[in-house]
Short mmCIF file of N, CA and C in Angstrom, two decimals:
data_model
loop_
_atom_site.label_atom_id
_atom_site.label_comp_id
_atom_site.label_asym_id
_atom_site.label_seq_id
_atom_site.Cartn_x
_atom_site.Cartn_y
_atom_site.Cartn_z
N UNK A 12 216.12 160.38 51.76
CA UNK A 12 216.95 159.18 51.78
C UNK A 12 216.82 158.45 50.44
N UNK A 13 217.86 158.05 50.23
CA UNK A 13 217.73 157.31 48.59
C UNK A 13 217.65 156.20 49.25
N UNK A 14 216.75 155.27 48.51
CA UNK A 14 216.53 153.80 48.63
C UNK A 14 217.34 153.19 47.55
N UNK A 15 218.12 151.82 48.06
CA UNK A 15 219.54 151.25 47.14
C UNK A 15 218.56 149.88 46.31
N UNK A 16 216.61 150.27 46.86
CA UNK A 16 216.09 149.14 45.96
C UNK A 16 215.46 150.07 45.04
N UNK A 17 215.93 149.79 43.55
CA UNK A 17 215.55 150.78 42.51
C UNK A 17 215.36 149.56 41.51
N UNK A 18 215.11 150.14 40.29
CA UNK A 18 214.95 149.23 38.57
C UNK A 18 216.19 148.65 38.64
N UNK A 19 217.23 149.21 38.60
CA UNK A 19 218.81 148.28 38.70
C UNK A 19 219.14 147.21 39.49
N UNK A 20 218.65 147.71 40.72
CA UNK A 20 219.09 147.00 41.77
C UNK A 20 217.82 145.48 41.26
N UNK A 21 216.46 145.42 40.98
CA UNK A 21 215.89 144.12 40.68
C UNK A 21 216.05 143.85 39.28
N UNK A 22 216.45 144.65 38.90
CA UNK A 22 217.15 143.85 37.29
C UNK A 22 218.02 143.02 37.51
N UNK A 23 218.98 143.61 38.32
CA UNK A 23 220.25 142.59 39.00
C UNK A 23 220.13 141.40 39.16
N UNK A 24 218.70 141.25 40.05
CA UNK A 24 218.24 140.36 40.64
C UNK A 24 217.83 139.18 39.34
N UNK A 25 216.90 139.65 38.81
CA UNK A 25 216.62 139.17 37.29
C UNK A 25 217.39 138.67 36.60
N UNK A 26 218.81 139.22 36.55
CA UNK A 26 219.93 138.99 35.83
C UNK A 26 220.58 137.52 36.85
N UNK A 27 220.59 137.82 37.60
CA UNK A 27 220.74 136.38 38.50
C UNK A 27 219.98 135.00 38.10
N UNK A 28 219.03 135.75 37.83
CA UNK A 28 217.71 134.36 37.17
C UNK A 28 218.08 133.97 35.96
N UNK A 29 218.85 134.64 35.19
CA UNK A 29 218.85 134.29 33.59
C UNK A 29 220.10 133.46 34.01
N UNK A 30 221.50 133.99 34.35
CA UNK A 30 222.46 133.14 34.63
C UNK A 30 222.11 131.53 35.37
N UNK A 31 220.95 131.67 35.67
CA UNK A 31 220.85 130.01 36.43
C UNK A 31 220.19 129.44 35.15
N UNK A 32 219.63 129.98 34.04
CA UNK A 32 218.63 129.71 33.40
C UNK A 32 220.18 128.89 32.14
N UNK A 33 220.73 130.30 32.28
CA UNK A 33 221.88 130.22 31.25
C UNK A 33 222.71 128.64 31.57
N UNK A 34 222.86 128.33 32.97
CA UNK A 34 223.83 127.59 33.43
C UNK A 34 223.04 125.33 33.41
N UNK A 35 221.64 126.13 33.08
CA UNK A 35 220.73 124.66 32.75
C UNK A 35 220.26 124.36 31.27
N UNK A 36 220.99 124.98 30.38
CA UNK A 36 220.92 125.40 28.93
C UNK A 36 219.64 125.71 28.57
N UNK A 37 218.95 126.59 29.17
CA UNK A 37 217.80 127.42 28.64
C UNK A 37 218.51 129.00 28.31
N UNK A 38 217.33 129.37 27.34
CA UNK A 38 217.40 130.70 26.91
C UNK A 38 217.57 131.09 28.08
N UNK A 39 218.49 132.14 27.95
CA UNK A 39 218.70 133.17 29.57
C UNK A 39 217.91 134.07 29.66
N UNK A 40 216.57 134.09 30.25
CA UNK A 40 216.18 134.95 30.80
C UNK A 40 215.67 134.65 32.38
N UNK A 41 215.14 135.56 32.74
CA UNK A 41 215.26 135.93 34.22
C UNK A 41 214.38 136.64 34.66
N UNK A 42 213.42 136.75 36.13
CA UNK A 42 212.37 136.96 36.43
C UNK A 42 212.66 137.61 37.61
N UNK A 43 211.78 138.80 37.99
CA UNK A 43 211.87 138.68 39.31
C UNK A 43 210.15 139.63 39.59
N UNK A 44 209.49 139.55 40.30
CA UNK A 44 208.19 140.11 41.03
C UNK A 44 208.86 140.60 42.33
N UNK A 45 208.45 141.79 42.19
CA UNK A 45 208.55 143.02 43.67
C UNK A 45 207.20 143.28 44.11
N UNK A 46 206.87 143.21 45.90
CA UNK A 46 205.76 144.03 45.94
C UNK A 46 206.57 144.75 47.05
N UNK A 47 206.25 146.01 47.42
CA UNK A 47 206.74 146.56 48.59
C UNK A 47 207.75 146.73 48.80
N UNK A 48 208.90 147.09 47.41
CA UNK A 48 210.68 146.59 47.45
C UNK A 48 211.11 145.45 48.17
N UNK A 49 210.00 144.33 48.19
CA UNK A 49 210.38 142.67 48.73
C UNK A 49 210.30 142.10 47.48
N UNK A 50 211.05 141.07 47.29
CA UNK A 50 210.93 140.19 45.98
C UNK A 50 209.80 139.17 46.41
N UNK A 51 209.09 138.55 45.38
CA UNK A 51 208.06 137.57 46.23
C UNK A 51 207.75 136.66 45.16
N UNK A 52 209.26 136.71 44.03
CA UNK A 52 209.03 135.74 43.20
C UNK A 52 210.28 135.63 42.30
N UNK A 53 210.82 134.75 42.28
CA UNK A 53 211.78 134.42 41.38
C UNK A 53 211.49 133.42 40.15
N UNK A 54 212.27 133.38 38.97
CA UNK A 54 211.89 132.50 38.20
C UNK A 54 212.79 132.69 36.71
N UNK A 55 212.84 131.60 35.93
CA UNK A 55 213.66 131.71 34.70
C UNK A 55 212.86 130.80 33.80
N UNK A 56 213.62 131.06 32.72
CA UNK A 56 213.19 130.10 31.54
C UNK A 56 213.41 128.73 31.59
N UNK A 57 212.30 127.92 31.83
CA UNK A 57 212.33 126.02 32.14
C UNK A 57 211.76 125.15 31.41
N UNK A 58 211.89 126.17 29.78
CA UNK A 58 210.76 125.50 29.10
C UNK A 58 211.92 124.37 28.32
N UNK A 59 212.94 123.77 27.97
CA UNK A 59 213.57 122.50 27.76
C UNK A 59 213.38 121.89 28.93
N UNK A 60 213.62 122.28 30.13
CA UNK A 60 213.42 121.03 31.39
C UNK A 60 212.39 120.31 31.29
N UNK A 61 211.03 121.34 31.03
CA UNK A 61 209.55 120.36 31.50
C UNK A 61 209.16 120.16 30.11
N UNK A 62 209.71 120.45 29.07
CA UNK A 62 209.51 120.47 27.80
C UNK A 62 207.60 120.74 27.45
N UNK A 63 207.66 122.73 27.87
CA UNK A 63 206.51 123.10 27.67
C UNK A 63 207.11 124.57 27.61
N UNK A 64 206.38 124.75 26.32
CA UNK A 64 206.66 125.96 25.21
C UNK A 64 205.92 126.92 26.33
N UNK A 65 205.33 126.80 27.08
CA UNK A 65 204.54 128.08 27.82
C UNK A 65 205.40 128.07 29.23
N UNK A 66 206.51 127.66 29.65
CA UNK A 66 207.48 128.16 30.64
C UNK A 66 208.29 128.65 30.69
N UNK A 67 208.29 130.13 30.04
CA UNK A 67 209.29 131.04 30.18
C UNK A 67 209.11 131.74 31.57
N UNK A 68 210.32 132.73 31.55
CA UNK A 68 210.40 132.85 32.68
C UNK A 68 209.30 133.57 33.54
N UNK A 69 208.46 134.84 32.67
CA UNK A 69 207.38 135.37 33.43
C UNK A 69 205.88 134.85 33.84
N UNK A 70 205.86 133.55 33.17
CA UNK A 70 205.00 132.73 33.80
C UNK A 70 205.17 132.13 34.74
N UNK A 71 206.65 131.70 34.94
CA UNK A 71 206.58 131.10 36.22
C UNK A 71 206.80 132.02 37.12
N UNK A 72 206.91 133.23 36.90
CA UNK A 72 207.42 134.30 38.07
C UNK A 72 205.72 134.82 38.73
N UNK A 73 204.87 134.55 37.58
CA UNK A 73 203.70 134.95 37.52
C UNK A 73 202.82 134.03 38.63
N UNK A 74 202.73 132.72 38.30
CA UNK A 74 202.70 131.62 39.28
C UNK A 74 203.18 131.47 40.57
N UNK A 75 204.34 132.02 40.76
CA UNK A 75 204.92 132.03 42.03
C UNK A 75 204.15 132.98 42.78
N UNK A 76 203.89 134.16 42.27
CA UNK A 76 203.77 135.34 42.66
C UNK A 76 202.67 135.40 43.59
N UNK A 77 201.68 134.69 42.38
CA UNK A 77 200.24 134.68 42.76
C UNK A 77 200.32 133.75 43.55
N UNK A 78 200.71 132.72 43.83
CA UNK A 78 200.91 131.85 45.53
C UNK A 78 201.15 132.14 46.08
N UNK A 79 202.28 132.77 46.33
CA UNK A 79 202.66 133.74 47.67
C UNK A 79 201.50 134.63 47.87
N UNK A 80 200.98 135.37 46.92
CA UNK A 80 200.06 136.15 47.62
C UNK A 80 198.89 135.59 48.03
N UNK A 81 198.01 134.49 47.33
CA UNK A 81 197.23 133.92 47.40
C UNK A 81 195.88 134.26 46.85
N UNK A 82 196.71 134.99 45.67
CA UNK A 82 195.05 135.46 44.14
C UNK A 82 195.89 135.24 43.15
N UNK A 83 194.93 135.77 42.36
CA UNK A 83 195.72 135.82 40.65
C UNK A 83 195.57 137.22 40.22
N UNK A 84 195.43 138.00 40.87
CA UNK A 84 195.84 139.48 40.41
C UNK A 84 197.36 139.89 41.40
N UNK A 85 198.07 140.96 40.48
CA UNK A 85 199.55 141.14 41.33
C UNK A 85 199.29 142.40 40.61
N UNK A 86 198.35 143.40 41.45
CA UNK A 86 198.16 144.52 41.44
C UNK A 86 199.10 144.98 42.56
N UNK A 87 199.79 146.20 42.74
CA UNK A 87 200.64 146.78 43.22
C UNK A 87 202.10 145.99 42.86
N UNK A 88 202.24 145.38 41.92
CA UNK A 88 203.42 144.63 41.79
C UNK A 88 204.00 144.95 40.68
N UNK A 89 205.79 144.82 40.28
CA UNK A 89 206.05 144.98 39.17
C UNK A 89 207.06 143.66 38.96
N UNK A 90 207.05 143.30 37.47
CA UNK A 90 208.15 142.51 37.11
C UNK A 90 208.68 143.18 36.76
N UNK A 91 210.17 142.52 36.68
CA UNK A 91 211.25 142.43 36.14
C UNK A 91 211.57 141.55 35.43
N UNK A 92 211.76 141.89 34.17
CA UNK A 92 212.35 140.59 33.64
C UNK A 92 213.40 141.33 32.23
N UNK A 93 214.67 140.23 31.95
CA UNK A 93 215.63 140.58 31.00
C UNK A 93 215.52 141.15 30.17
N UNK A 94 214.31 140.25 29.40
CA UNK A 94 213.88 140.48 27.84
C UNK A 94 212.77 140.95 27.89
N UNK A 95 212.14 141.78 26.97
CA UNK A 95 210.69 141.93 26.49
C UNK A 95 210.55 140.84 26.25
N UNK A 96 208.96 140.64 27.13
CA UNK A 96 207.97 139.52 27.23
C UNK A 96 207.29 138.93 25.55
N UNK A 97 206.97 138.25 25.83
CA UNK A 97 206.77 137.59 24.12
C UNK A 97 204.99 138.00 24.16
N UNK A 98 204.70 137.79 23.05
CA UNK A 98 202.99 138.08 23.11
C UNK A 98 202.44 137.21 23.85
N UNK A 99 202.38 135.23 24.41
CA UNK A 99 202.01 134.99 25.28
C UNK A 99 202.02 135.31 26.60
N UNK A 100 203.71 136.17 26.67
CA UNK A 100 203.83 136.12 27.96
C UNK A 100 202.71 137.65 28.92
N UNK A 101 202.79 138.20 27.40
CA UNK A 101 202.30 139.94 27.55
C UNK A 101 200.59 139.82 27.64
N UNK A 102 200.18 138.69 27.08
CA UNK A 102 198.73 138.28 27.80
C UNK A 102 198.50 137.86 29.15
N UNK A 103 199.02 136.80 29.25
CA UNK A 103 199.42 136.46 30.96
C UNK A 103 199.51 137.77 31.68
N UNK A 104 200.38 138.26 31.63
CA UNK A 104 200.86 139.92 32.52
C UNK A 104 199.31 140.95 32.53
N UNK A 105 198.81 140.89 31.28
CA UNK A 105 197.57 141.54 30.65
C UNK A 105 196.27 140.94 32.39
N UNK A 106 196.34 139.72 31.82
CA UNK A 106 195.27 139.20 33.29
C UNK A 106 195.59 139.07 34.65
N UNK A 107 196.85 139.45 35.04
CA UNK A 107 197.64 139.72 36.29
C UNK A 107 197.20 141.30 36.87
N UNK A 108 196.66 141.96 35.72
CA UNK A 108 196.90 143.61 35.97
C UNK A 108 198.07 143.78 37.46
N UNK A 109 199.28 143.49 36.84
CA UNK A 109 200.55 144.15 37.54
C UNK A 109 200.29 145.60 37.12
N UNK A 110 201.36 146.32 37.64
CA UNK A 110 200.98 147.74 37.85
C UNK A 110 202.37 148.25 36.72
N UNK A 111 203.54 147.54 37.22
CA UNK A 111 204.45 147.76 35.96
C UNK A 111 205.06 146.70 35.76
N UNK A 112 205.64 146.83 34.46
CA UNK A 112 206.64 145.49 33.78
C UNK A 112 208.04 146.67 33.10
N UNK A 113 208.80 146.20 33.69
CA UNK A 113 210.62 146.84 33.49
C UNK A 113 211.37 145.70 32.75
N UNK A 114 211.72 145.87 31.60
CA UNK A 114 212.50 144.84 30.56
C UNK A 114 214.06 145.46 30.79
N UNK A 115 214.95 144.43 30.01
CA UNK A 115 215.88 144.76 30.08
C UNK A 115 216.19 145.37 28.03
N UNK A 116 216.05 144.25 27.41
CA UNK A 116 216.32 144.34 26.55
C UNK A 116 215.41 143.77 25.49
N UNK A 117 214.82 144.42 24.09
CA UNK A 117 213.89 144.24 23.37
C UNK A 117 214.33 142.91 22.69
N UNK A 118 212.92 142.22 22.34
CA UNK A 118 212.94 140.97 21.50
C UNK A 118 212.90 141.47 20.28
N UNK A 119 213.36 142.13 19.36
CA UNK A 119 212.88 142.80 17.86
C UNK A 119 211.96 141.49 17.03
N UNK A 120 212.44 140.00 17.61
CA UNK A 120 211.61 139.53 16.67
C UNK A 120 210.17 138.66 17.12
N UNK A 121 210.57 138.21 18.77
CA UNK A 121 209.21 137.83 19.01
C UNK A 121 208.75 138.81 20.28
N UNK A 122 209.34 139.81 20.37
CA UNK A 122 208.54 141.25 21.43
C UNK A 122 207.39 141.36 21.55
N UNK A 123 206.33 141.52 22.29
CA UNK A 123 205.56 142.30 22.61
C UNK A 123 205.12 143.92 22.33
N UNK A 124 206.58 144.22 22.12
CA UNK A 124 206.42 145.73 21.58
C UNK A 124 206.07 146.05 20.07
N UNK A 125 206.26 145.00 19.61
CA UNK A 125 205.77 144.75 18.22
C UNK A 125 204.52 145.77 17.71
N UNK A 126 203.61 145.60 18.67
CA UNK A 126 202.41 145.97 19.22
C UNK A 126 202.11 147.30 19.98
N UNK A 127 203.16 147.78 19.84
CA UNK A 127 203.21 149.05 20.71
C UNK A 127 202.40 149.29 21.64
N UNK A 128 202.77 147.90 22.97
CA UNK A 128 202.52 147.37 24.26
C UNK A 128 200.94 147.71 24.51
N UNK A 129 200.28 147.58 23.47
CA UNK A 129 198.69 147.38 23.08
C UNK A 129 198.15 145.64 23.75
N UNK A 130 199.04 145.06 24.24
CA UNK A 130 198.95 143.65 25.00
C UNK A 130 198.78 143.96 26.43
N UNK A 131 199.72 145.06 27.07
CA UNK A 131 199.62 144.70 28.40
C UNK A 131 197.84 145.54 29.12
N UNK A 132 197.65 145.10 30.21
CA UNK A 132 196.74 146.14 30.46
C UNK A 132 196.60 147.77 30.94
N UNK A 133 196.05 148.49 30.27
CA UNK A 133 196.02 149.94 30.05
C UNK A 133 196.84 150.50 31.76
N UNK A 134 196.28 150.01 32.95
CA UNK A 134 197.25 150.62 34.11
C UNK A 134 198.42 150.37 34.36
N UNK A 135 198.66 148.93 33.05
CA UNK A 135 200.26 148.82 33.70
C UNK A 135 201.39 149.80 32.78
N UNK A 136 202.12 150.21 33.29
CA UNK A 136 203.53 151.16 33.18
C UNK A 136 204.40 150.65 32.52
N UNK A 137 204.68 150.56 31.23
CA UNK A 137 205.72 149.34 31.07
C UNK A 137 207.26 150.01 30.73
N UNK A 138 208.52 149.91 31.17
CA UNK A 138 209.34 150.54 31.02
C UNK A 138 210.61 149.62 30.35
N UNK A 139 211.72 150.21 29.75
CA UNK A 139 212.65 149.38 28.75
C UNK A 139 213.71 150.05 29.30
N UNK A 140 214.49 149.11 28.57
CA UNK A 140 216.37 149.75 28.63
C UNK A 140 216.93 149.09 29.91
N UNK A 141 216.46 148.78 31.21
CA UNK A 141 217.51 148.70 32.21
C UNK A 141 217.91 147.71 32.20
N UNK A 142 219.86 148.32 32.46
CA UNK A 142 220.70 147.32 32.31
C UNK A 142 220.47 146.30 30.79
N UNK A 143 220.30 147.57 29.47
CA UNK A 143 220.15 146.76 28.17
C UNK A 143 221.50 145.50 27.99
N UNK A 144 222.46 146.35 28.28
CA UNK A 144 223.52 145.80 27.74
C UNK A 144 223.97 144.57 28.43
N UNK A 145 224.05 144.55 29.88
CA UNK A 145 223.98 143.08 30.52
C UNK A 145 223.15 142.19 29.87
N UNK A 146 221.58 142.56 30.06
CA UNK A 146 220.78 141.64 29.32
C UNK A 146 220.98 141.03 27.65
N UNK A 147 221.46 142.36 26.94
CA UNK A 147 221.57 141.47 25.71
C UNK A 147 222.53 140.47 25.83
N UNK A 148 223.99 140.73 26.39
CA UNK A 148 224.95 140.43 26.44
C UNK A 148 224.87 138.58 27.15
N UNK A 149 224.25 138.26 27.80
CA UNK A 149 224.27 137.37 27.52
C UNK A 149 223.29 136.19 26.82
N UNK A 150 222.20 136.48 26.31
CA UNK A 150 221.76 136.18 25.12
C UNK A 150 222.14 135.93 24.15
N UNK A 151 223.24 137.18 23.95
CA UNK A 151 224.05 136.57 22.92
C UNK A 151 225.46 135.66 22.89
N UNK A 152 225.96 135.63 24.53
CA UNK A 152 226.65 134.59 24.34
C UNK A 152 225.71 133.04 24.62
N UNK A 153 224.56 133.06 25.12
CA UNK A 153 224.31 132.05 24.76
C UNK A 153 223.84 131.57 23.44
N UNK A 154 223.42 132.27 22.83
CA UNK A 154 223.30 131.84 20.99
C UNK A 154 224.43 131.47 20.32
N UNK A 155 225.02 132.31 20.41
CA UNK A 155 226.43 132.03 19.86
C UNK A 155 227.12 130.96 20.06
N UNK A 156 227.27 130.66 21.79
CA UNK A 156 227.28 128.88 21.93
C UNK A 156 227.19 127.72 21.58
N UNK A 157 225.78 128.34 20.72
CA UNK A 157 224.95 127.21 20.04
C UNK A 157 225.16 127.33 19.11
N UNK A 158 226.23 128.04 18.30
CA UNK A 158 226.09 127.94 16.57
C UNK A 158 227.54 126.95 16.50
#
C-alpha cells in the first residue's frame, strides 16, 4: 500500500506555514515536525512580530514539538522545513537529535550547508530539493516585494 503521507505531502504542509508567515510580513518560511506520519508541530518565521532574531521558523517548530511530547529530544522525528536551516537554527536541530531534517530549498548565503551539514548531529539524515521550486518561489516573491 502506498502511504499519501510522504516528503511532499509535509512539505506541503510546511509550505502552508510559510504562506501564513508570508501573509504577516515575515520571511516565508515554514515548519512542520512529524512523528509517526502525525504532525505534532507547526510553526513559521515570527521573528518581526516578537522582534527576536532567534524566531525563525524551526525553533519554534522545535519548541512546540518538544511540548507536545514533553522532553527536549525529538528523536524519531523529522522536520520539515522550506529553507535550509541557518547555522543557529542547525545547532538547535544538532541538540534535538531529530532523526531527519527535509529542506525545501538551499540558503546559498546563510545555509547550514555551507558546512557540509557538519552542524547537524551525526544520526540525523538530512535531505534537500523537495518541492525546491515552490519553496524558492515564494521567497522570492516576497523579496522582490520589498525592493
Amino acid at each position: 500500500m502506498i502511504s499519501p503521507y510522504n516528503d511532499e505531502f509535509f512539505m506541503k504542509q510546511a509550505l502552508q506555514e510559510a504562506h501564513k508567515a508570508f501573509e504577516f510580513d515575515e520571511v516565508p518560511v515554514g515548519a512542520v515536525v512529524v512523528a509517526n506520519n502525525q504532525i505534532i508541530a507547526r510553526a513559521h518565521n515570527f521573528t518581526e512580530h516578537l522582534h527576536d532574531v532567534t524566531a525563525h521558523a524551526e525553533m519554534q517548530a522545535i519548541t512546540a514539538a518538544s511540548e507536545f511530547l514533553g522532553g527536549k529530544y525529538l528523536s524519531g522525528c523529522t522536520l520539515y522545513v522550506t529553507v535550509e536551516p541557518c547555522v543557529m537554527c542547525a545547532g538547535a536541530l544538532y541538540w534535538s537529535q531529530l532523526d531527519k531534517v527535509v529542506f525545501g530549498t538551499r540558503d546559498e548565503k546563510r545555509g547550514a550547508g555551507r558546512f557540509q551539514n557538519q552542524l547537524y548531529h551525526p544520526k540525523t539524515l538530512v535531505l534537500n530539493g523537495v518541492l525546491e521550486k515552490e519553496c524558492s518561489e515564494i521567497m522570492l516573491r516576497f523579496f522582490q516585494s520589498k525592493r
